[in-house]
C-alpha positions as semicolon CSV with decimal commas, in nm:
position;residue;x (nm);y (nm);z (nm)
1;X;5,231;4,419;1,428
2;X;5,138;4,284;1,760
3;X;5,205;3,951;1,905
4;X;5,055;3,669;1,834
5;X;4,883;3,530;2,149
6;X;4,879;3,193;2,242
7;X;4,605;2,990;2,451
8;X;4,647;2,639;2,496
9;X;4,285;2,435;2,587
10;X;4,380;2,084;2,739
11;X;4,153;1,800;2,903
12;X;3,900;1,505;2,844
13;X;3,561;1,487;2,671
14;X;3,442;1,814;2,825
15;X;3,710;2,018;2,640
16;X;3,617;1,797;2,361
17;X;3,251;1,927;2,398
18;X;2,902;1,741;2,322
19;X;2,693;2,059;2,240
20;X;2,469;2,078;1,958
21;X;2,511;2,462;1,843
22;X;2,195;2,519;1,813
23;X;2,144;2,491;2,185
24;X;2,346;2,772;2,238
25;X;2,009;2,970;2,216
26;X;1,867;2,887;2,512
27;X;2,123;3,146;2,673
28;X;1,743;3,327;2,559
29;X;1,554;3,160;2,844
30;X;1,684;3,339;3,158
31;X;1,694;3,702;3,065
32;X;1,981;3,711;3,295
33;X;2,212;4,002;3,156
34;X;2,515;3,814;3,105
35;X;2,292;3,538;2,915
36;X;2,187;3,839;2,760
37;X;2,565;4,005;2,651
38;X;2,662;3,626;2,579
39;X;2,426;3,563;2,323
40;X;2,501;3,926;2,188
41;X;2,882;3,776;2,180
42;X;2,840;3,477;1,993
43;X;2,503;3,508;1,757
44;X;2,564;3,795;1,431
45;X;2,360;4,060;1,412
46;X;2,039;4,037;1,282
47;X;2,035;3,694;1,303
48;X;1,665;3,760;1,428
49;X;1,748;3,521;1,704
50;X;1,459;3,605;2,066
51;X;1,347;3,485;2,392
52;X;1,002;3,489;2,210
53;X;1,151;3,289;1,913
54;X;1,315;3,017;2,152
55;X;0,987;3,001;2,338
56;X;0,770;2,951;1,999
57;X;1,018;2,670;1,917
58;X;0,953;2,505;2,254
59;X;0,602;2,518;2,165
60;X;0,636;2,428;1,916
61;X;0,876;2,109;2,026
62;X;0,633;2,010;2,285
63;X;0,305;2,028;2,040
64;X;0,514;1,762;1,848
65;X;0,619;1,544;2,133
66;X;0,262;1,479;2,207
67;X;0,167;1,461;1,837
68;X;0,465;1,130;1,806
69;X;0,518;1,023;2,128
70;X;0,868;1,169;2,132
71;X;1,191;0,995;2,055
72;X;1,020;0,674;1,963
73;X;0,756;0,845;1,739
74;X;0,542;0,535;1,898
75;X;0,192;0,731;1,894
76;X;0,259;0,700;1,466
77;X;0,343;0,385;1,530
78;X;0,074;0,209;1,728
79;X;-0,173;0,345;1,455
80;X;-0,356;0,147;1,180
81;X;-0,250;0,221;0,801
82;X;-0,522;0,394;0,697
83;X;-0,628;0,782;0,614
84;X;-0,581;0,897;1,028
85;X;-0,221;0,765;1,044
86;X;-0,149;0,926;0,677
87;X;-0,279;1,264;0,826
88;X;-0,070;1,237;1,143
89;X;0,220;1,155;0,923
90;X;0,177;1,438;0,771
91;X;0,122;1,685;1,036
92;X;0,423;1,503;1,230
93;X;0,656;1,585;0,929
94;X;0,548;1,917;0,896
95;X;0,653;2,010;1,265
96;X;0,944;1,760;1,228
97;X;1,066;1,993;0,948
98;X;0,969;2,327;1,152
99;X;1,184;2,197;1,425
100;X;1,512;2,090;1,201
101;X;1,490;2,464;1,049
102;X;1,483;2,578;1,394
103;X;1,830;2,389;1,465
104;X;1,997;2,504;1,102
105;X;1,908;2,830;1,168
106;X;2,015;2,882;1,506
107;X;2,369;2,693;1,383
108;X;2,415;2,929;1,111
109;X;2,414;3,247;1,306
110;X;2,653;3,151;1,517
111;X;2,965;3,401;1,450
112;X;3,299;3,282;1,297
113;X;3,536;3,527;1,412
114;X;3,860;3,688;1,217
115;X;4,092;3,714;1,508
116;X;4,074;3,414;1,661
117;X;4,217;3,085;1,496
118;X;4,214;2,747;1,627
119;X;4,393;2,443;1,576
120;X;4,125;2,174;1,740
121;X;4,202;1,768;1,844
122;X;3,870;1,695;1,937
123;X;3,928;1,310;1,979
124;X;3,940;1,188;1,616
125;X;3,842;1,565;1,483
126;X;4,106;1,731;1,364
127;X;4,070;2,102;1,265
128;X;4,215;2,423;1,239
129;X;4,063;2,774;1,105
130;X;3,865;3,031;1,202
131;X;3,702;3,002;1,558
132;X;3,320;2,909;1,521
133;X;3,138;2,597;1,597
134;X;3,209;2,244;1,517
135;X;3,516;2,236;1,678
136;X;3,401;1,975;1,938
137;X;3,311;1,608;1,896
138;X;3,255;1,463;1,546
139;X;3,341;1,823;1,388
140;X;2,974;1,967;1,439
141;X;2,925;2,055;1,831
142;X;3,123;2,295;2,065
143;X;3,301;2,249;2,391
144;X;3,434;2,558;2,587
145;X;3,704;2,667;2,280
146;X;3,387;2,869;2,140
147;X;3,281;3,132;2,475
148;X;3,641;3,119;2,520
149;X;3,803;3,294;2,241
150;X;3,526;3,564;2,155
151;X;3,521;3,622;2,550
152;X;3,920;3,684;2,526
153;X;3,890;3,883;2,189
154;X;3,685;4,158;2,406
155;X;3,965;4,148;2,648
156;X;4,265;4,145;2,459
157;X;4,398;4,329;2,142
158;X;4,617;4,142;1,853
159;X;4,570;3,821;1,687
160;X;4,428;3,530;1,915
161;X;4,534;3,150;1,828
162;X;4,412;2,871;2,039
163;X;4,572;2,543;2,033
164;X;4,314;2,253;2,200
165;X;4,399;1,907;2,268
166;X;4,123;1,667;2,400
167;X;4,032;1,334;2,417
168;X;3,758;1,173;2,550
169;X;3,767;0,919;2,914
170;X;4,161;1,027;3,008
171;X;4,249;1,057;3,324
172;X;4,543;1,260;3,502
173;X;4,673;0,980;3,695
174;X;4,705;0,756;3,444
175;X;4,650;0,888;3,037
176;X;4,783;1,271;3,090
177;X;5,041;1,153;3,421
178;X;5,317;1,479;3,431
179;X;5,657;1,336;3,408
180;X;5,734;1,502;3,710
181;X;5,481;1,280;3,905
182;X;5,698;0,977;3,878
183;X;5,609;0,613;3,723
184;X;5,263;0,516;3,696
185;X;5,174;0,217;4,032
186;X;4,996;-0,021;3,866
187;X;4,754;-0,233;4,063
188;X;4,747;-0,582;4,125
189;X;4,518;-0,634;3,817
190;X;4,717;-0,470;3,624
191;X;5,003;-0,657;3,693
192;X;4,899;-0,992;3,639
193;X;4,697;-0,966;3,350
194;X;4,983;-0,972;3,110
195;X;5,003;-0,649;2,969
196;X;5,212;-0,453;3,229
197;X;5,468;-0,327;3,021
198;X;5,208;-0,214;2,752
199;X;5,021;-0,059;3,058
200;X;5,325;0,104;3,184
201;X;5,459;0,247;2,827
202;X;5,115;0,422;2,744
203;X;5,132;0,558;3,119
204;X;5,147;0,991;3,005
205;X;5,079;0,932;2,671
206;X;4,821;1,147;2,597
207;X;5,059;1,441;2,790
208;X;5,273;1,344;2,564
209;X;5,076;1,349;2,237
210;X;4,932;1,694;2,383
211;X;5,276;1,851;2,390
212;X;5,364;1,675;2,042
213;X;5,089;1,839;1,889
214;X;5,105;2,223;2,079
215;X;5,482;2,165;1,900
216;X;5,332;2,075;1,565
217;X;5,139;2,419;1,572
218;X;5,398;2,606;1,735
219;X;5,663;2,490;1,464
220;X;5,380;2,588;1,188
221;X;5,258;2,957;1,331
222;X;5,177;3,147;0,984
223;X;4,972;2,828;0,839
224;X;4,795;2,863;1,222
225;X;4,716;3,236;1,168
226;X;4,763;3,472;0,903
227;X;4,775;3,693;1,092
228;X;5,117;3,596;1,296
229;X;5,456;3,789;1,239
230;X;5,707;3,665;1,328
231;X;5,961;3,961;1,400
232;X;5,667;4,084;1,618
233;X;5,653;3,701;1,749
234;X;5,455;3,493;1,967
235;X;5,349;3,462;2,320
236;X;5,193;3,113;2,535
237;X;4,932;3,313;2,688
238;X;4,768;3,055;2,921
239;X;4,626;2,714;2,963
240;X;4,290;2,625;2,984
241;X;4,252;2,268;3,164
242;X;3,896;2,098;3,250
243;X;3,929;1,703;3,308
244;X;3,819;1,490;3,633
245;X;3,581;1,253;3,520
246;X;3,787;0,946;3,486
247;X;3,998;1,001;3,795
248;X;3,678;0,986;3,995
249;X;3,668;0,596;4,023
250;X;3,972;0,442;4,217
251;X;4,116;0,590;4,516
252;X;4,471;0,631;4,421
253;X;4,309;0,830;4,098
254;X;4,116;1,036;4,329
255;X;4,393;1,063;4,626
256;X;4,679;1,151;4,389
257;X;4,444;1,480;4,214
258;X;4,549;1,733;4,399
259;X;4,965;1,637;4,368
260;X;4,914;1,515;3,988
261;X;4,752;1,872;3,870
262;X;5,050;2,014;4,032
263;X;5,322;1,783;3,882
264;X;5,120;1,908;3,589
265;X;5,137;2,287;3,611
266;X;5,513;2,291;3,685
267;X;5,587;2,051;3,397
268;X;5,397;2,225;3,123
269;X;5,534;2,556;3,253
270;X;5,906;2,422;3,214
271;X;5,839;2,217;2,888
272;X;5,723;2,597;2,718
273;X;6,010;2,790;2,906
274;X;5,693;3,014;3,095
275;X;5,753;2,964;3,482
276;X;5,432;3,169;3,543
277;X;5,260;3,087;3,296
278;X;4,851;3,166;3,379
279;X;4,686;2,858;3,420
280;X;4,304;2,822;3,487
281;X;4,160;2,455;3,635
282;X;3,777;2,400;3,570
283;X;3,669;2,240;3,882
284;X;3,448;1,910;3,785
285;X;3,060;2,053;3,813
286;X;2,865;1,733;3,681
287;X;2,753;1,688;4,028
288;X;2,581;2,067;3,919
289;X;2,509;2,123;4,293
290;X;2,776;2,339;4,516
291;X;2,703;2,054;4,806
292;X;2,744;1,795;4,545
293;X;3,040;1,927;4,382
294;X;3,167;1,977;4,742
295;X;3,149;1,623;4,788
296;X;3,351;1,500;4,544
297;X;3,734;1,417;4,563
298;X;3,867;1,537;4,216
299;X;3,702;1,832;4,280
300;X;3,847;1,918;4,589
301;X;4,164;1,850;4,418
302;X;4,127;2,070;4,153
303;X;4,048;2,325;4,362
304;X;4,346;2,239;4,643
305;X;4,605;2,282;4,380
306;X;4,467;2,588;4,272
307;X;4,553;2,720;4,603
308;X;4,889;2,572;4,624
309;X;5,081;2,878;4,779
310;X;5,372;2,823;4,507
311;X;5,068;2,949;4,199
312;X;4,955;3,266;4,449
313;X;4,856;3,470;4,182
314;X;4,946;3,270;3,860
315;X;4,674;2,944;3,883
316;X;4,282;3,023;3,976
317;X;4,025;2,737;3,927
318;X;3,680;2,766;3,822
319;X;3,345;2,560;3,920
320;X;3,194;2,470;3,659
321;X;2,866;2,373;3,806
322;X;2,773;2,776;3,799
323;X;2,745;2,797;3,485
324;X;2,505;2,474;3,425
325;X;2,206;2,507;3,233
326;X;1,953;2,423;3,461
327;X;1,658;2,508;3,251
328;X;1,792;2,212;3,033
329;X;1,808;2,005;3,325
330;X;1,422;2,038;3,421
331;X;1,314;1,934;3,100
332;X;1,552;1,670;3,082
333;X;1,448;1,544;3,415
334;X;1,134;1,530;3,277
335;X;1,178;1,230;3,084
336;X;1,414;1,246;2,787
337;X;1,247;1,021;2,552
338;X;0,892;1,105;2,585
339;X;0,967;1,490;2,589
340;X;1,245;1,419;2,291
341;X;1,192;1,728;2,105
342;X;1,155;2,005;2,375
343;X;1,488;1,827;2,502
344;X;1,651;1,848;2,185
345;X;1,625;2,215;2,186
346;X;1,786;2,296;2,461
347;X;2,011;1,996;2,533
348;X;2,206;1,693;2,348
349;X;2,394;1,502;2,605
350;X;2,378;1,312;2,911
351;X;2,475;1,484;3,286
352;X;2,809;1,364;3,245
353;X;2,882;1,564;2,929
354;X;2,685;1,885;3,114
355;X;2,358;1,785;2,928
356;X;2,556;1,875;2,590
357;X;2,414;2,217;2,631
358;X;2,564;2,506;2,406
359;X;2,470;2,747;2,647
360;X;2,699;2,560;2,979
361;X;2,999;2,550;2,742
362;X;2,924;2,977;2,605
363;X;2,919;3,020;3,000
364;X;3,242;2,804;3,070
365;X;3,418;2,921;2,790
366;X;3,345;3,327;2,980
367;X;3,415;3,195;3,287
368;X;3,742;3,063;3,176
369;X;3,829;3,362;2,975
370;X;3,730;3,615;3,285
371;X;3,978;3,415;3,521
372;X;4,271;3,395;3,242
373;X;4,192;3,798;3,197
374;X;4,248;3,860;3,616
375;X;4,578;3,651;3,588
376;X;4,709;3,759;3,293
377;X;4,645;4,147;3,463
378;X;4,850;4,018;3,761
């Protein structure tokens, strides 16, 4: 029996994920070859799933946009009751059902693999099993746990088990603060508004709750994965970490990035007993730009203590912003609401959740698994 292999997935609403499987299929729009082995990677066979099918749908999707207006179906609505409306209705439903089918069929031919387990905290989600979708927000969507695993299943042999721990709007400096990086400053505000000792006791708790439950699973292997002997034993393979937002918005937040992520490596590291432990940072993309990435603080951060001559070798970050789906992007910049259902088939967030798009977190997840595959080969 081989070892059990161990990936820990760590961060705010991004690891959490606000993709709609179904929009996982417009990996179909750029016949770009890794779009192309991606969607080989994560759809079954057979599953009759085309860049001609995802083009009919967006047809499709726009034909009923005009038909209702979009989001606000206010075209029905501005009608008179009478024969014309009951027609529309009609036809509106019709495509309205065309384009649900679209979405359930898409979702159910996404893969479920048999090597790779996960035991998920999605904020208040809480799931473990085989890896497949719906192990992002509310139990249904996907963040980067998906791409991830069946990227690291091609790379690696032996049972796969990947432990994620996410919660929505947490910050480094303050919600996930490393022990190491000393007591949390609180500002003036803070101070006076009399809760300071509350603020300072919850200062690291979700590090804390993150480490509570990685021990939970790692005290519980063979209920984890079935697979898992444990003569043959277990391994923490790496750590997957993609936060920023919320330390984007004060200056000490922003300032303290690069020496908090840091703080953070070494103390994980130590509290598993791996001093070199691979760890890959996803460098905040939102921005989706290189200049505007470049431009922003946490970034830099993430990407400065990536290079931090004490990882050389054992910590690589990622950007993000490569792997955006810009084709969602155009048609959401078109206008959300009036274009509602060409939107909703490629996209089901706003830019701060990377437009929710299935086919950003597939690309992440790769991108993650590519750099953990170069440092784990180190």
């Amino acid at each position: 029996a081989e070892k059990l292999k161990i990936f820990i997935l760590a961060g705010q609403s991004n690891t959490v994920g606000h993709a709609n499987p179904h929009t996982i299929a417009t990996l179909y729009q750029s016949g770009d070859p890794r779009d192309e082995a991606l969607a080989k990677m994560v759809f079954k066979e057979g599953s009759g799933l085309s860049k001609a099918k995802l083009d009919a749908q967006l047809v499709e999707a726009r034909k009923l946009d005009e038909l209702s207006g979009g989001i606000s179906f206010n075209k029905l609505k501005k009608m008179e009751d009478g024969p014309e409306k009951k027609a529309l209705e009609a036809k509106v439903k019709k495509h309205k059902d065309a384009h649900e089918a679209y979405k359930s069929k898409v979702t159910s031919a996404c893969v479920v693999s048999d090597r790779v387990y996960i035991n998920s905290i999605a904020d208040g989600s809480k799931k473990s099993g085989k890896l497949g979708v719906g192990y992002g927000g509310g139990g249904k969507k996907l963040g980067p746990e998906f791409g991830f695993g069946l990227s690291m299943a091609q790379k690696i042999e032996g049972p796969i088990l990947l432990i994620k721990t996410s919660w929505g709007g947490k910050s480094i400096n303050y919600n996930f603060r490393p022990p190491s990086a000393g007591p949390y400053e609180l500002n003036d505000k803070e101070k006076n508004g009399g809760k300071a000792d509350e603020i300072k006791k919850n200062a690291g708790l979700n590090y804390r709750m993150m480490n509570e439950s990685i021990r939970k699973v790692l005290g519980n292997l063979k209920e984890n994965h079935p697979a898992y002997d444990a003569e043959a034993g277990y391994e923490i393979a790496g750590f997957v970490w993609f936060q920023g937002y919320n330390d984007q918005f004060s200056d000490e937040f922003r300032d303290n990035y690069k020496d908090n992520m840091i703080c953070f490596i070494k103390d994980v590291r130590k509290e598993y007993k791996v001093p070199k432990m691979p760890f890959v940072i996803g460098v905040l993309g939102t921005g989706r730009t290189a200049e505007k990435v470049g431009e922003n603080a946490v970034s830099l951060g993430q990407r400065e203590a990536a290079k931090a001559p004490e990882f050389k070798g054992n910590v690589m970050s990622v950007e993000s912003f490569n792997d955006y789906s810009n084709f969602s992007h155009e048609i959401f910049s078109k206008g959300w609401p009036e274009h509602y259902h060409e939107w909703d088939t490629v996209g089901s967030d706003r830019p701060y959740h990377y437009l929710g798009s299935g086919t950003f977190f597939v690309r992440l997840g790769d991108s993650f698994a590519n750099a953990m595959a170069e440092l784990m080969a180190k």
